[in-house]
Short mmCIF file of C-alpha atoms in Angstrom, two decimals:
data_model
loop_
_atom_site.label_atom_id
_atom_site.label_comp_id
_atom_site.label_asym_id
_atom_site.label_seq_id
_atom_site.Cartn_x
_atom_site.Cartn_y
_atom_site.Cartn_z
CA UNK A 937 0.00 0.00 0.00
CA UNK A 938 2.76 2.46 0.91
CA UNK A 939 4.52 1.72 -2.41
CA UNK A 940 1.34 2.61 -4.28
CA UNK A 941 1.03 5.85 -2.34
CA UNK A 942 4.68 6.70 -2.92
CA UNK A 943 4.34 5.98 -6.65
CA UNK A 944 1.19 8.13 -6.83
CA UNK A 945 3.04 10.92 -5.00
CA UNK A 946 5.89 10.75 -7.52
CA UNK A 947 3.44 10.74 -10.38
CA UNK A 948 1.72 13.76 -8.87
CA UNK A 949 5.02 15.61 -8.59
CA UNK A 950 5.94 14.71 -12.17
CA UNK A 951 2.49 15.70 -13.37
CA UNK A 952 2.68 18.99 -11.48
CA UNK A 953 6.15 19.69 -12.89
CA UNK A 954 4.91 19.01 -16.44
CA UNK A 955 1.85 21.27 -16.06
CA UNK A 956 3.87 24.03 -14.41
CA UNK A 957 6.54 23.78 -17.10
CA UNK A 958 3.93 24.06 -19.86
CA UNK A 959 2.51 27.19 -18.22
CA UNK A 960 5.95 28.77 -17.93
CA UNK A 961 6.73 27.87 -21.55
CA UNK A 962 3.49 29.63 -22.52
CA UNK A 963 4.60 32.77 -20.69
CA UNK A 964 7.95 32.61 -22.49
CA UNK A 965 6.22 32.25 -25.86
CA UNK A 966 3.96 35.20 -25.15
CA UNK A 967 6.73 37.61 -24.10
CA UNK A 968 9.84 36.37 -25.94
CA UNK A 969 9.45 38.47 -29.11
CA UNK A 970 8.71 41.65 -27.17
CA UNK A 971 11.70 41.07 -24.90
CA UNK A 972 13.92 40.43 -27.91
CA UNK A 973 12.66 43.68 -29.47
CA UNK A 974 13.71 45.67 -26.40
CA UNK A 975 10.58 45.83 -24.22
CA UNK A 976 12.06 46.11 -20.71
CA UNK A 977 8.93 44.83 -18.94
CA UNK A 978 8.74 41.82 -21.24
CA UNK A 979 12.44 41.18 -20.66
CA UNK A 980 11.89 41.16 -16.88
CA UNK A 981 9.02 38.70 -17.29
CA UNK A 982 11.16 36.46 -19.51
CA UNK A 983 14.04 36.52 -17.04
CA UNK A 984 11.76 35.69 -14.10
CA UNK A 985 10.18 32.90 -16.12
CA UNK A 986 13.58 31.47 -17.04
CA UNK A 987 14.54 31.63 -13.36
CA UNK A 988 11.37 29.75 -12.44
CA UNK A 989 12.11 27.08 -15.03
CA UNK A 990 15.65 26.70 -13.74
CA UNK A 991 14.33 26.23 -10.20
CA UNK A 992 11.65 23.82 -11.38
CA UNK A 993 14.25 21.57 -13.01
CA UNK A 994 16.90 22.02 -10.33
CA UNK A 995 19.36 23.79 -12.61
CA UNK A 996 20.31 26.21 -9.83
CA UNK A 997 21.33 23.41 -7.48
CA UNK A 998 24.68 23.97 -5.81
CA UNK A 999 27.68 22.43 -7.48
CA UNK A 1000 28.71 19.28 -5.72
CA UNK A 1001 32.32 19.29 -4.64
CA UNK A 1002 34.08 16.01 -4.08
CA UNK A 1003 37.12 16.04 -1.85
CA UNK A 1004 40.03 14.32 -3.50
CA UNK A 1005 42.93 13.07 -1.48
CA UNK A 1006 43.98 10.26 0.76
CA UNK A 1007 41.32 8.90 3.06
CA UNK A 1008 42.11 9.48 6.73
CA UNK A 1009 41.22 7.18 9.55
CA UNK A 1010 39.41 8.72 12.51
CA UNK A 1011 42.63 8.61 14.50
CA UNK A 1012 44.71 10.27 11.75
CA UNK A 1013 42.05 12.94 11.37
CA UNK A 1014 42.02 13.57 15.12
CA UNK A 1015 45.81 13.87 15.24
CA UNK A 1016 45.81 16.28 12.28
CA UNK A 1017 43.02 18.37 13.84
CA UNK A 1018 44.81 18.48 17.18
CA UNK A 1019 47.99 19.62 15.46
CA UNK A 1020 46.09 22.42 13.72
CA UNK A 1021 44.54 23.47 17.02
CA UNK A 1022 47.96 23.56 18.66
CA UNK A 1023 49.26 25.80 15.85
CA UNK A 1024 46.28 28.12 16.26
CA UNK A 1025 46.84 28.31 20.02
CA UNK A 1026 50.45 29.28 19.38
CA UNK A 1027 49.19 32.39 17.57
CA UNK A 1028 48.42 35.57 19.47
CA UNK A 1029 44.84 36.70 19.99
CA UNK A 1030 43.09 33.34 19.92
CA UNK A 1031 40.84 33.97 22.92
CA UNK A 1032 37.80 34.73 20.76
CA UNK A 1033 38.46 31.69 18.62
CA UNK A 1034 38.83 29.41 21.62
CA UNK A 1035 35.54 30.62 23.10
CA UNK A 1036 33.79 29.66 19.86
CA UNK A 1037 35.09 26.07 19.86
CA UNK A 1038 32.87 23.18 20.95
CA UNK A 1039 33.52 21.91 24.47
CA UNK A 1040 35.54 18.83 23.46
CA UNK A 1041 37.77 20.88 21.16
CA UNK A 1042 38.27 23.52 23.85
CA UNK A 1043 39.24 20.82 26.34
CA UNK A 1044 41.68 19.39 23.80
CA UNK A 1045 43.27 22.78 23.29
CA UNK A 1046 43.44 23.54 27.00
CA UNK A 1047 45.04 20.21 27.80
CA UNK A 1048 47.28 19.93 24.73
CA UNK A 1049 50.53 21.38 25.98
CA UNK A 1050 52.27 20.13 22.83
CA UNK A 1051 51.04 16.56 23.17
CA UNK A 1052 49.26 16.02 19.86
CA UNK A 1053 48.54 12.32 20.39
CA UNK A 1054 47.02 12.99 23.82
CA UNK A 1055 44.99 15.85 22.37
CA UNK A 1056 43.75 13.57 19.60
CA UNK A 1057 42.17 11.28 22.20
CA UNK A 1058 39.62 14.02 22.91
CA UNK A 1059 38.52 13.86 19.26
CA UNK A 1060 38.19 10.10 19.29
CA UNK A 1061 35.88 9.84 22.28
#
């Protein structure tokens, strides 16, 4: 039963998208020539319609970025993060930064004292 409902929901979304797209295409057809001939109001309507079509089809979706590099184990990541925190602490004026850190990270920084491996244990728990 739930599969039938899910399929009907998908069909409804697809049907809605098709109807909405046809309406937007009609708006484009009606105003395209005027916009091309320099009518500013028609151009605004065309641009808004194109924006609506892009949103409807997901063309404005954010670009997916895939991190490329060696995979790190949780322990390697924790050690690297702890090392970065120690370097930040060594800089002047980090009080504001330290106050913004989550509790576990703050505890790691406070207890680090140059012991990266010990600091990393805070990240692993």
